[in-house]
PDB file of C-alpha atoms in Angstrom:
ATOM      1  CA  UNK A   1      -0.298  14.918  -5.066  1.00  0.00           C
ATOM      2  CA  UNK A   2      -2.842  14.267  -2.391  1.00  0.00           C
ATOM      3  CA  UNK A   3      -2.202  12.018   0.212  1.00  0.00           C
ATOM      4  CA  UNK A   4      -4.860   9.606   1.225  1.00  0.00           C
ATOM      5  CA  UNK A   5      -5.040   6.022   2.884  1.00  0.00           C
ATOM      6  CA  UNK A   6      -7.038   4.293   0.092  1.00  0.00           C
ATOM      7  CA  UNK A   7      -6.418   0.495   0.384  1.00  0.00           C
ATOM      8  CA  UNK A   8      -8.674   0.466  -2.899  1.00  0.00           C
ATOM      9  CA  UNK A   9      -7.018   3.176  -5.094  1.00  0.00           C
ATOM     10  CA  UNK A  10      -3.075   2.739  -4.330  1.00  0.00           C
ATOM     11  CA  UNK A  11      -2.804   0.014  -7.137  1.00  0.00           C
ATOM     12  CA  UNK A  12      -4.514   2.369  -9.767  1.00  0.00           C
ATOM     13  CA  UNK A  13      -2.467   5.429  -8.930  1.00  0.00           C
ATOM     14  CA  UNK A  14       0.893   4.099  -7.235  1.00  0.00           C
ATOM     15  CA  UNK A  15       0.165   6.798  -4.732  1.00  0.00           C
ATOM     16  CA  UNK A  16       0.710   4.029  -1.648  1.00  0.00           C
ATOM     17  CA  UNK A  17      -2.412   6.035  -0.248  1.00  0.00           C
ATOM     18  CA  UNK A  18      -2.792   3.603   2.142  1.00  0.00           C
ATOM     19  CA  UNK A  19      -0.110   4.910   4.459  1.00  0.00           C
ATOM     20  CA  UNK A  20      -0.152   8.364   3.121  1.00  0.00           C
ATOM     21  CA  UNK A  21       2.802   8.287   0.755  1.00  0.00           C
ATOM     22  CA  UNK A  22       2.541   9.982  -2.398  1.00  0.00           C
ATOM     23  CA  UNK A  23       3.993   7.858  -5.600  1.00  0.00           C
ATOM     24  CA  UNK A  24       4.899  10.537  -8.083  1.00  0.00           C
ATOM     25  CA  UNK A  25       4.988   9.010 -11.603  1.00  0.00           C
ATOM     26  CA  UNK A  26       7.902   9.760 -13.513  1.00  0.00           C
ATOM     27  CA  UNK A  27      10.136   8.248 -16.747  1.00  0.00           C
ATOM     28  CA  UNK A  28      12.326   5.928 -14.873  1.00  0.00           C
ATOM     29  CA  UNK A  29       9.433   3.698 -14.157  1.00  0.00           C
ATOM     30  CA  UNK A  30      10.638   1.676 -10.883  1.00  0.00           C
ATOM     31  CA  UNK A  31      12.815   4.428  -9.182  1.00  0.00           C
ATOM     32  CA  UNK A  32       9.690   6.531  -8.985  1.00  0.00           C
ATOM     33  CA  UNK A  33       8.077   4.016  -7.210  1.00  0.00           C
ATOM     34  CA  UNK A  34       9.848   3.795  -4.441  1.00  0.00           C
ATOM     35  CA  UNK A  35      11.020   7.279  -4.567  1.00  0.00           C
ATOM     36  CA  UNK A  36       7.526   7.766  -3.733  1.00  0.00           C
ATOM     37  CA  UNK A  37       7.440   5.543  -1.074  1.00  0.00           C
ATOM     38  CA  UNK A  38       9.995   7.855   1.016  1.00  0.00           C
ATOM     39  CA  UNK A  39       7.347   9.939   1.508  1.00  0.00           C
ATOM     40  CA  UNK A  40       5.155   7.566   3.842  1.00  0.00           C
ATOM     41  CA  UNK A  41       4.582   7.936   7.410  1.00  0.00           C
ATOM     42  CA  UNK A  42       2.146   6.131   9.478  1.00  0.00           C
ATOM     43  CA  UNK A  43       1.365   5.787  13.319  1.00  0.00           C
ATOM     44  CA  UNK A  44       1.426   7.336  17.209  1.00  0.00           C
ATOM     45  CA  UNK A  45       4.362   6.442  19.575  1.00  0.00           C
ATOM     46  CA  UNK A  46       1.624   6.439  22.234  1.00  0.00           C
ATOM     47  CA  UNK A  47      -0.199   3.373  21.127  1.00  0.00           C
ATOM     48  CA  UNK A  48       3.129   1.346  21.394  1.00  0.00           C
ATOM     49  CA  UNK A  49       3.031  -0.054  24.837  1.00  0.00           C
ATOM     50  CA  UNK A  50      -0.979  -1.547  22.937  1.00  0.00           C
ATOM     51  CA  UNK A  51      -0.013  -3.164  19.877  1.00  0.00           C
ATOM     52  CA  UNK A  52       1.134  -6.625  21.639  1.00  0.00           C
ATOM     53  CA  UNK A  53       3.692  -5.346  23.075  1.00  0.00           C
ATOM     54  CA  UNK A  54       6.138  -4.018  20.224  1.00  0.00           C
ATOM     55  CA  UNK A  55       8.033  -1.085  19.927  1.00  0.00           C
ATOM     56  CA  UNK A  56       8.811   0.839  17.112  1.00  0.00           C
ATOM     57  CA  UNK A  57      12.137  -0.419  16.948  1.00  0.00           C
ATOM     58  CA  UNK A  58      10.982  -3.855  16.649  1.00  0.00           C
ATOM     59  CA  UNK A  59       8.739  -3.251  13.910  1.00  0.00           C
ATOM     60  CA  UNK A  60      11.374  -0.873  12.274  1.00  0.00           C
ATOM     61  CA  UNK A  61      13.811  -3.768  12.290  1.00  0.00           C
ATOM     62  CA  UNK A  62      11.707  -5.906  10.643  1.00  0.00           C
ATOM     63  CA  UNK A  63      10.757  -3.794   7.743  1.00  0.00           C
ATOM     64  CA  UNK A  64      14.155  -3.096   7.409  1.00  0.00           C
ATOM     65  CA  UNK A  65      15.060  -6.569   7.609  1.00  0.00           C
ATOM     66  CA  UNK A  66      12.475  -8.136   4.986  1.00  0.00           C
ATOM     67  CA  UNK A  67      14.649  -5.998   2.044  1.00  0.00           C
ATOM     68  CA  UNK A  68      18.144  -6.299   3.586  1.00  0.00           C
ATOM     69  CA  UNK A  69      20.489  -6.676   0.562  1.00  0.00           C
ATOM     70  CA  UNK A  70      18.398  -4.615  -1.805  1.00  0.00           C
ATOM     71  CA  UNK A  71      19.696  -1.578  -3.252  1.00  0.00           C
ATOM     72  CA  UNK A  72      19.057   2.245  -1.779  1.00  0.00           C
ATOM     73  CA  UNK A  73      16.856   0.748   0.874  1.00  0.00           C
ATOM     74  CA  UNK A  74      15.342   3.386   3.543  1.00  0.00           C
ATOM     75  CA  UNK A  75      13.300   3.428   6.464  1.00  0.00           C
ATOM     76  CA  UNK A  76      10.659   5.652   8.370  1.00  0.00           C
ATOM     77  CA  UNK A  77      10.249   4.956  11.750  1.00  0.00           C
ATOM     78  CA  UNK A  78       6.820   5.344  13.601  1.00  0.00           C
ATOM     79  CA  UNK A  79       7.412   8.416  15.232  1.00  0.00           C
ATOM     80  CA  UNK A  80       8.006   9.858  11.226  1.00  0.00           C
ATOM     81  CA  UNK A  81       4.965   7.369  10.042  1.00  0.00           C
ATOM     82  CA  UNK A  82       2.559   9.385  12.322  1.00  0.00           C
ATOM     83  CA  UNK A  83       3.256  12.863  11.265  1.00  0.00           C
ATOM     84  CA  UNK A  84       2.711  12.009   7.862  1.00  0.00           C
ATOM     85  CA  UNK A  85      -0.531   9.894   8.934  1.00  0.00           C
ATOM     86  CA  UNK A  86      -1.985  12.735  10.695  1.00  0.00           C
ATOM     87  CA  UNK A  87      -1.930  15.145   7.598  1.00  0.00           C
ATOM     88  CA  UNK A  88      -3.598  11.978   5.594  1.00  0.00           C
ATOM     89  CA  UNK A  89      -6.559  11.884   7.062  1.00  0.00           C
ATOM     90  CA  UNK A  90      -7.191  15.213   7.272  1.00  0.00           C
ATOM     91  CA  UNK A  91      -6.629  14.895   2.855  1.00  0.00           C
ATOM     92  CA  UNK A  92      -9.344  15.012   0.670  1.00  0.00           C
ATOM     93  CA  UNK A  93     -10.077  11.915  -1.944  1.00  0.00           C
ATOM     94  CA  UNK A  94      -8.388  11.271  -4.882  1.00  0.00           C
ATOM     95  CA  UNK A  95     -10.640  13.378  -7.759  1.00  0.00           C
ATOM     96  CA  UNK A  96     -10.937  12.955 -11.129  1.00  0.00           C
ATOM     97  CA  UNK A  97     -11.734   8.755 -10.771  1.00  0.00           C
ATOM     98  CA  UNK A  98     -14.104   7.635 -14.106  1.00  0.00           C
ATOM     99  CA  UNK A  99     -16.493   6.327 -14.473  1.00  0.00           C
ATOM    100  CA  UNK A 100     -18.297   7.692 -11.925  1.00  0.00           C
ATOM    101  CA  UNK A 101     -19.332   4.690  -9.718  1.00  0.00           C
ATOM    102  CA  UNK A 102     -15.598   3.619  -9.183  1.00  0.00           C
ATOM    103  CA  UNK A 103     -15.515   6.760  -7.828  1.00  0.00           C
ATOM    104  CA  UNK A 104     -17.796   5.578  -5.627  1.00  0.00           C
ATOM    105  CA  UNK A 105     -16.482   2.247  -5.119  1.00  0.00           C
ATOM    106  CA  UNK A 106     -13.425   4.082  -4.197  1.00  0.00           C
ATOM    107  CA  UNK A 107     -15.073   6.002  -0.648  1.00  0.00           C
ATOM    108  CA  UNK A 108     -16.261   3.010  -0.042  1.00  0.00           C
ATOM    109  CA  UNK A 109     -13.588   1.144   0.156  1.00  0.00           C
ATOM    110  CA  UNK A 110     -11.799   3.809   1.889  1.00  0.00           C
ATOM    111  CA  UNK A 111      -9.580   3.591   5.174  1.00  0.00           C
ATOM    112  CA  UNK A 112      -9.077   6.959   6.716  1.00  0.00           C
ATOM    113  CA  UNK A 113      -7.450   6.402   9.282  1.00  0.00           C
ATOM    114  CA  UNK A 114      -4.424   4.767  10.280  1.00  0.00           C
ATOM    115  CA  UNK A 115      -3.204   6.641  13.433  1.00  0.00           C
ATOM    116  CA  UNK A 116      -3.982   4.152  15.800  1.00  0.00           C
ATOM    117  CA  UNK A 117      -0.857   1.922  14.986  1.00  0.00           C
ATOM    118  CA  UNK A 118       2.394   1.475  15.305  1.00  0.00           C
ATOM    119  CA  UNK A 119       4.119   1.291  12.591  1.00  0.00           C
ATOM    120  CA  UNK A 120       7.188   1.292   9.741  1.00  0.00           C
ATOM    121  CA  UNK A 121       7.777   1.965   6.101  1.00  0.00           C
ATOM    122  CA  UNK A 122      10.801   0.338   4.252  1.00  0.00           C
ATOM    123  CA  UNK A 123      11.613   0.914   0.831  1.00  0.00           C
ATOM    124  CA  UNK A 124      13.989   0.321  -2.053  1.00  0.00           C
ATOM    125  CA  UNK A 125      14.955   0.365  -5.979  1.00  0.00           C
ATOM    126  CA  UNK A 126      16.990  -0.602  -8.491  1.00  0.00           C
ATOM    127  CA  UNK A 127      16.618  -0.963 -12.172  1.00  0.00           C
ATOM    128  CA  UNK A 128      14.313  -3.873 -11.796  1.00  0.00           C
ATOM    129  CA  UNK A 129      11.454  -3.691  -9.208  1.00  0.00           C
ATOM    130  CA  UNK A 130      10.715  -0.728  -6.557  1.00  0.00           C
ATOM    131  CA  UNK A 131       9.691  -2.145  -3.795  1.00  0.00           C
ATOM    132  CA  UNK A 132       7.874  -0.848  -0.681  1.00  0.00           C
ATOM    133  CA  UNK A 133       6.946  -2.259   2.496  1.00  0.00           C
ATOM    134  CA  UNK A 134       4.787  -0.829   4.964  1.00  0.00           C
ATOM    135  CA  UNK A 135       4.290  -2.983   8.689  1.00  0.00           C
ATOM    136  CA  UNK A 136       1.287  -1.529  11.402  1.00  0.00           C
ATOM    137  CA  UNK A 137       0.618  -3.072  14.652  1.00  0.00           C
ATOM    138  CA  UNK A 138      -2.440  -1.879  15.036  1.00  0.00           C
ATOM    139  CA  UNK A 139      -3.704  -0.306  18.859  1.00  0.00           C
ATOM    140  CA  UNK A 140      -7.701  -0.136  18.698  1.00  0.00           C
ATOM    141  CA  UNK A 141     -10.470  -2.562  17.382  1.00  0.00           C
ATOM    142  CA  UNK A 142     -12.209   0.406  15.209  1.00  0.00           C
ATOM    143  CA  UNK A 143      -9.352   0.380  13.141  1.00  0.00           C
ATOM    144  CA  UNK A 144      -9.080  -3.200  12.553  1.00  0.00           C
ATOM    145  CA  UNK A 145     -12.447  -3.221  12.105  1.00  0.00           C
ATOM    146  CA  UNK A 146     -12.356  -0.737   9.215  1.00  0.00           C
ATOM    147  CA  UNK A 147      -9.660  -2.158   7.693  1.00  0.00           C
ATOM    148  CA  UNK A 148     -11.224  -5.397   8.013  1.00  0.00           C
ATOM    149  CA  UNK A 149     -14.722  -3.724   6.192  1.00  0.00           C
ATOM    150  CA  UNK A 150     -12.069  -2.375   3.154  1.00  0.00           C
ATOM    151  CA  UNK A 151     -10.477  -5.727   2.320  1.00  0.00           C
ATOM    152  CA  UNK A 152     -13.606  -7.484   1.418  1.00  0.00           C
ATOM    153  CA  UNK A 153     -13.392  -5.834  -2.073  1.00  0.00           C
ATOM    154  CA  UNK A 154     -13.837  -8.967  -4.415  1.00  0.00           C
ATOM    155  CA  UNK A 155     -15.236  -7.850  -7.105  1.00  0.00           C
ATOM    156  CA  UNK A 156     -14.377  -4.296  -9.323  1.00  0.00           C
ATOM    157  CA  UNK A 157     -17.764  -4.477 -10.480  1.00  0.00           C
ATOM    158  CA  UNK A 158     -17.313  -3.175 -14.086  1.00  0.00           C
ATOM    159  CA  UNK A 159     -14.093  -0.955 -12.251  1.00  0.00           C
ATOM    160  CA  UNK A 160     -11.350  -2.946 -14.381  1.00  0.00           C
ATOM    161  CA  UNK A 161     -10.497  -0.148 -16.728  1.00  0.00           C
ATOM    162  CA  UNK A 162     -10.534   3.836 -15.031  1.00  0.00           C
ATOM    163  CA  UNK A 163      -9.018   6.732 -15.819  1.00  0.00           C
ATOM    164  CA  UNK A 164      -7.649   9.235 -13.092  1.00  0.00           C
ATOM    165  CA  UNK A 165      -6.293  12.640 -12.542  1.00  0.00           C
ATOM    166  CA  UNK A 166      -2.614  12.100 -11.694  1.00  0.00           C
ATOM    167  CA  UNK A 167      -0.271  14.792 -11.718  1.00  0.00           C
ATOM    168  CA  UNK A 168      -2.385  17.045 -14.075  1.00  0.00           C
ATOM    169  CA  UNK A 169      -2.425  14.455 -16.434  1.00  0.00           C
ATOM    170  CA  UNK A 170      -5.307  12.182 -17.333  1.00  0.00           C
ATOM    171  CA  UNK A 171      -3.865   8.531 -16.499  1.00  0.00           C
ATOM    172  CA  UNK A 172      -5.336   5.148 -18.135  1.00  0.00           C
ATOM    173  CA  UNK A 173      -5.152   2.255 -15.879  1.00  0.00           C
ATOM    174  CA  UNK A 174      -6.002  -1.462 -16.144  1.00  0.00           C
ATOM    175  CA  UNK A 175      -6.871  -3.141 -12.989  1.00  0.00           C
ATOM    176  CA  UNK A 176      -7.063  -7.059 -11.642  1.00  0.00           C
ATOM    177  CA  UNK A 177      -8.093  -8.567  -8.105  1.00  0.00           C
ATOM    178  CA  UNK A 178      -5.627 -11.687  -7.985  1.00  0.00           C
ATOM    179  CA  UNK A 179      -6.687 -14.900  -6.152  1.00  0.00           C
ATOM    180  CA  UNK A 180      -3.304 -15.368  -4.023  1.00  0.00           C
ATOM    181  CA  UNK A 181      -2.861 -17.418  -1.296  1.00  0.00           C
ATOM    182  CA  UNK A 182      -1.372 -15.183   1.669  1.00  0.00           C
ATOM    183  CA  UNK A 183      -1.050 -16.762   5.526  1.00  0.00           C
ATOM    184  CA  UNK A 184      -3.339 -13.838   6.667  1.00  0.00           C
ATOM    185  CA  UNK A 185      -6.899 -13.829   8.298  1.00  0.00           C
ATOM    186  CA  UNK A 186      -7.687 -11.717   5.478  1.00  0.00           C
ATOM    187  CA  UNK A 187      -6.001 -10.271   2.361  1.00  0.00           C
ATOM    188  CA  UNK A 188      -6.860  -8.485  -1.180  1.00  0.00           C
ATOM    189  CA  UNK A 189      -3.963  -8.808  -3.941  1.00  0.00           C
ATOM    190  CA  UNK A 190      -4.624  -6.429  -6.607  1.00  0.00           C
ATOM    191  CA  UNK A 191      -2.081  -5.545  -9.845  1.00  0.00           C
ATOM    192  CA  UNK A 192      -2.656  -2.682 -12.219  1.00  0.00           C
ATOM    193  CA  UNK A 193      -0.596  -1.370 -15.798  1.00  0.00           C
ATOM    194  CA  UNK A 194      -0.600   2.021 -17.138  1.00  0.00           C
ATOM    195  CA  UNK A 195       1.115   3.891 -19.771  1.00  0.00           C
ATOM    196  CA  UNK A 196       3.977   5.608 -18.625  1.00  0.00           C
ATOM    197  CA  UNK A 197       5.001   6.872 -21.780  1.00  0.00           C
ATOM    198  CA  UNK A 198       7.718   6.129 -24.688  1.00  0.00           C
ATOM    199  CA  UNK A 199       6.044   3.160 -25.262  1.00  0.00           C
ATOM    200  CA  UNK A 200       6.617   1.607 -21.477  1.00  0.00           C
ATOM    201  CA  UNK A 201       4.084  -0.221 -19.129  1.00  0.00           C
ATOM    202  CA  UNK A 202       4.106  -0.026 -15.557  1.00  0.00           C
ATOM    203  CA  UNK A 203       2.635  -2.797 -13.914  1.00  0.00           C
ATOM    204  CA  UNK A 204       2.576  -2.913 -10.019  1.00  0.00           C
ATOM    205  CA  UNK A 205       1.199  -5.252  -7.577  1.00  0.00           C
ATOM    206  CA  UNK A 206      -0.297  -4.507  -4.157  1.00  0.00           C
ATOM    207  CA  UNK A 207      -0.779  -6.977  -1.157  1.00  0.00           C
ATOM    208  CA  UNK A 208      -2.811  -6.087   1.605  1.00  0.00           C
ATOM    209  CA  UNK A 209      -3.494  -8.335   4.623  1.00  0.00           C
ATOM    210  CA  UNK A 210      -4.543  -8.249   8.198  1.00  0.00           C
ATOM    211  CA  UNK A 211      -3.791 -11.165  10.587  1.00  0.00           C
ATOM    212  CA  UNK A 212      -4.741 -10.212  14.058  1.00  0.00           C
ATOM    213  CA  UNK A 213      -3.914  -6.411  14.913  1.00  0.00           C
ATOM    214  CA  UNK A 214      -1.210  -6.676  12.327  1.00  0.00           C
ATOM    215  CA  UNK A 215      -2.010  -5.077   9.140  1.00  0.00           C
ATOM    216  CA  UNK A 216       0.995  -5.376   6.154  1.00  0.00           C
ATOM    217  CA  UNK A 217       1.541  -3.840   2.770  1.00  0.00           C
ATOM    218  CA  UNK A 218       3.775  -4.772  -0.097  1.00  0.00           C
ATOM    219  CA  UNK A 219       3.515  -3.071  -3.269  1.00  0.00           C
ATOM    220  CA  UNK A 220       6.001  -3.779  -6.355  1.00  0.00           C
ATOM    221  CA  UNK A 221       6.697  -1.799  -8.955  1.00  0.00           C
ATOM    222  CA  UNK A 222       8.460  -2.070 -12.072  1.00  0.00           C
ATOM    223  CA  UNK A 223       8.486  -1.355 -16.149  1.00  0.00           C
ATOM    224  CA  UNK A 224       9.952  -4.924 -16.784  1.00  0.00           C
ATOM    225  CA  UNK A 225       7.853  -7.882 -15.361  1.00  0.00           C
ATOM    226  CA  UNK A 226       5.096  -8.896 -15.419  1.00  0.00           C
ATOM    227  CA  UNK A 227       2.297  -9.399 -12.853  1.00  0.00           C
ATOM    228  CA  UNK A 228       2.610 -12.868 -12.320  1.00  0.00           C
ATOM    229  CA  UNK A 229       6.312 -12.565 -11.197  1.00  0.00           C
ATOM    230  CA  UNK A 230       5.533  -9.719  -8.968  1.00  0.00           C
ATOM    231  CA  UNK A 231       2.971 -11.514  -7.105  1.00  0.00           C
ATOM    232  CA  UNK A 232       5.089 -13.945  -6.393  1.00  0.00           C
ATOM    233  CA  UNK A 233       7.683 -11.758  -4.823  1.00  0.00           C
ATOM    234  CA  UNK A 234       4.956  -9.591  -3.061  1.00  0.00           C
ATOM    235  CA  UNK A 235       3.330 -12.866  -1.505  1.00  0.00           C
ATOM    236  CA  UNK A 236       6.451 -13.986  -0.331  1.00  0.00           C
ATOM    237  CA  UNK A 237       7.468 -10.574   1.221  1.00  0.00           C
ATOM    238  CA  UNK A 238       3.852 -10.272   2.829  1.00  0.00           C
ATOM    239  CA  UNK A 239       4.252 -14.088   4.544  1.00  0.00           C
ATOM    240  CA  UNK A 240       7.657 -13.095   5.743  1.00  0.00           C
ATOM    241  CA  UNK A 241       6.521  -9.877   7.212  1.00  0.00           C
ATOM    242  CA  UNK A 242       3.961 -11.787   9.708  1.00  0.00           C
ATOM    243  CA  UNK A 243       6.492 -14.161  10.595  1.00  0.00           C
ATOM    244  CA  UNK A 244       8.909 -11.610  11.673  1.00  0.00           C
ATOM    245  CA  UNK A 245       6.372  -9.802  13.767  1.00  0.00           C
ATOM    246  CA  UNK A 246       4.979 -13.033  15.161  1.00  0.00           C
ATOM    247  CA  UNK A 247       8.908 -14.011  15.911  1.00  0.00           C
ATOM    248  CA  UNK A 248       9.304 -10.636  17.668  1.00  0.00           C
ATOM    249  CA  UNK A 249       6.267 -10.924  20.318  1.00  0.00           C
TER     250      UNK A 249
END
């Protein structure tokens, strides 16, 4: 599949664009969530001494730390991050997006680039929830700034309901923006439900929010709850991302 940094598309297609991972949809629902989420990599080791003042390790820890106790949890560290961020935004766009003018909507809200971070990936699954959680300390204004420009989506402007090209297959997704409160200068909650077959729904939820030069994502995954519980969780794991990094500094 295509990787892409796409704060707008990773709800519809699980891909975790933003951060270049590729979510591969498969029949056991929440292990292919965070399966997918392996595959993320984000950020330069030579913006570390700029992104106030933490290392790798530090932010590493912390993504680590925010899903101690779950089940098959792993980690990418930034050096890994910005390999896998370099070949992202040389990627073309997700294809195939209908209508038309989410298409559209899509490039617009588009990050491209993520390279000027530091940054860490932490995943894990179990039968329940796939979980994924992505932490940048961000080195340059531009990117802030674009990030900034991406999470003003409020409105999906007739975008609720698209269908996608996702592993060959033509994919049917339902899509909400959901009011949540998150202790961020800025933040866009979205959740989305497809049919993954045999008569199962996956519904995921996506937090993304930027306070300061710190930019965290949280996306949940499962074929068993339903939005509403996920947010929670997400909300909660976004809030306790920030206060780790503002602890660390």
């Amino acid at each position: 599949m295509t990787k892409r940094l796409t704060l707008w598309t990773l709800p519809i297609a699980f891909m975790l664009a933003v951060t270049g991972c590729s979510a591969e949809q498969s029949s056991e629902s929440t292990d292919s969530a965070s399966g997918q989420a392996q595959s993320q990599k984000a950020s330069p080791p030579a913006g570390e001494g700029k992104a106030g003042k933490l290392s790798g390790a530090q932010i590493e820890a912390i993504a680590k730390n925010l899903l101690d106790g779950d089940q098959a949890v792993q980690v990418i560290g930034n050096a890994q991050m910005q390999q896998q961020l370099k070949i992202a935004k040389e990627a073309d766009l997700p294809s195939g997006i209908k209508p038309e003018k989410c298409a559209e909507l899509n490039a617009k809200y588009t990050v491209t680039d993520l390279t000027a971070s530091v940054s860490a990936t932490a995943t894990s699954s179990s039968q329940a929830v796939g979980k994924v959680v992505q932490i940048f300390a961000l080195t340059d204004d531009a990117t802030r700034h674009n990030i900034s420009k991406a999470l003003k989506l409020d409105d999906l402007e007739g975008c609720e309901k698209v269908k996608l090209q996702l592993g060959g297959e033509q994919i049917e997704a339902e899509r909400q923006i959901l009011p949540l409160d998150v202790k961020a200068d800025q933040s866009l909650t979205m959740s989305t439900s497809m049919d993954a077959g045999g008569g199962q729904t996956l519904t995921s939820v996506a937090v993304q929010a930027l306070k300061g030069d710190k930019f965290v994502l949280v996306t949940l995954q499962t074929g068993t709850q339903q939005a509403a519980e996920l947010s929670a969780q997400a909300v909660q794991l976004t809030d306790q991302a920030f206060a780790g990094l503002e602890a660390a500094q």
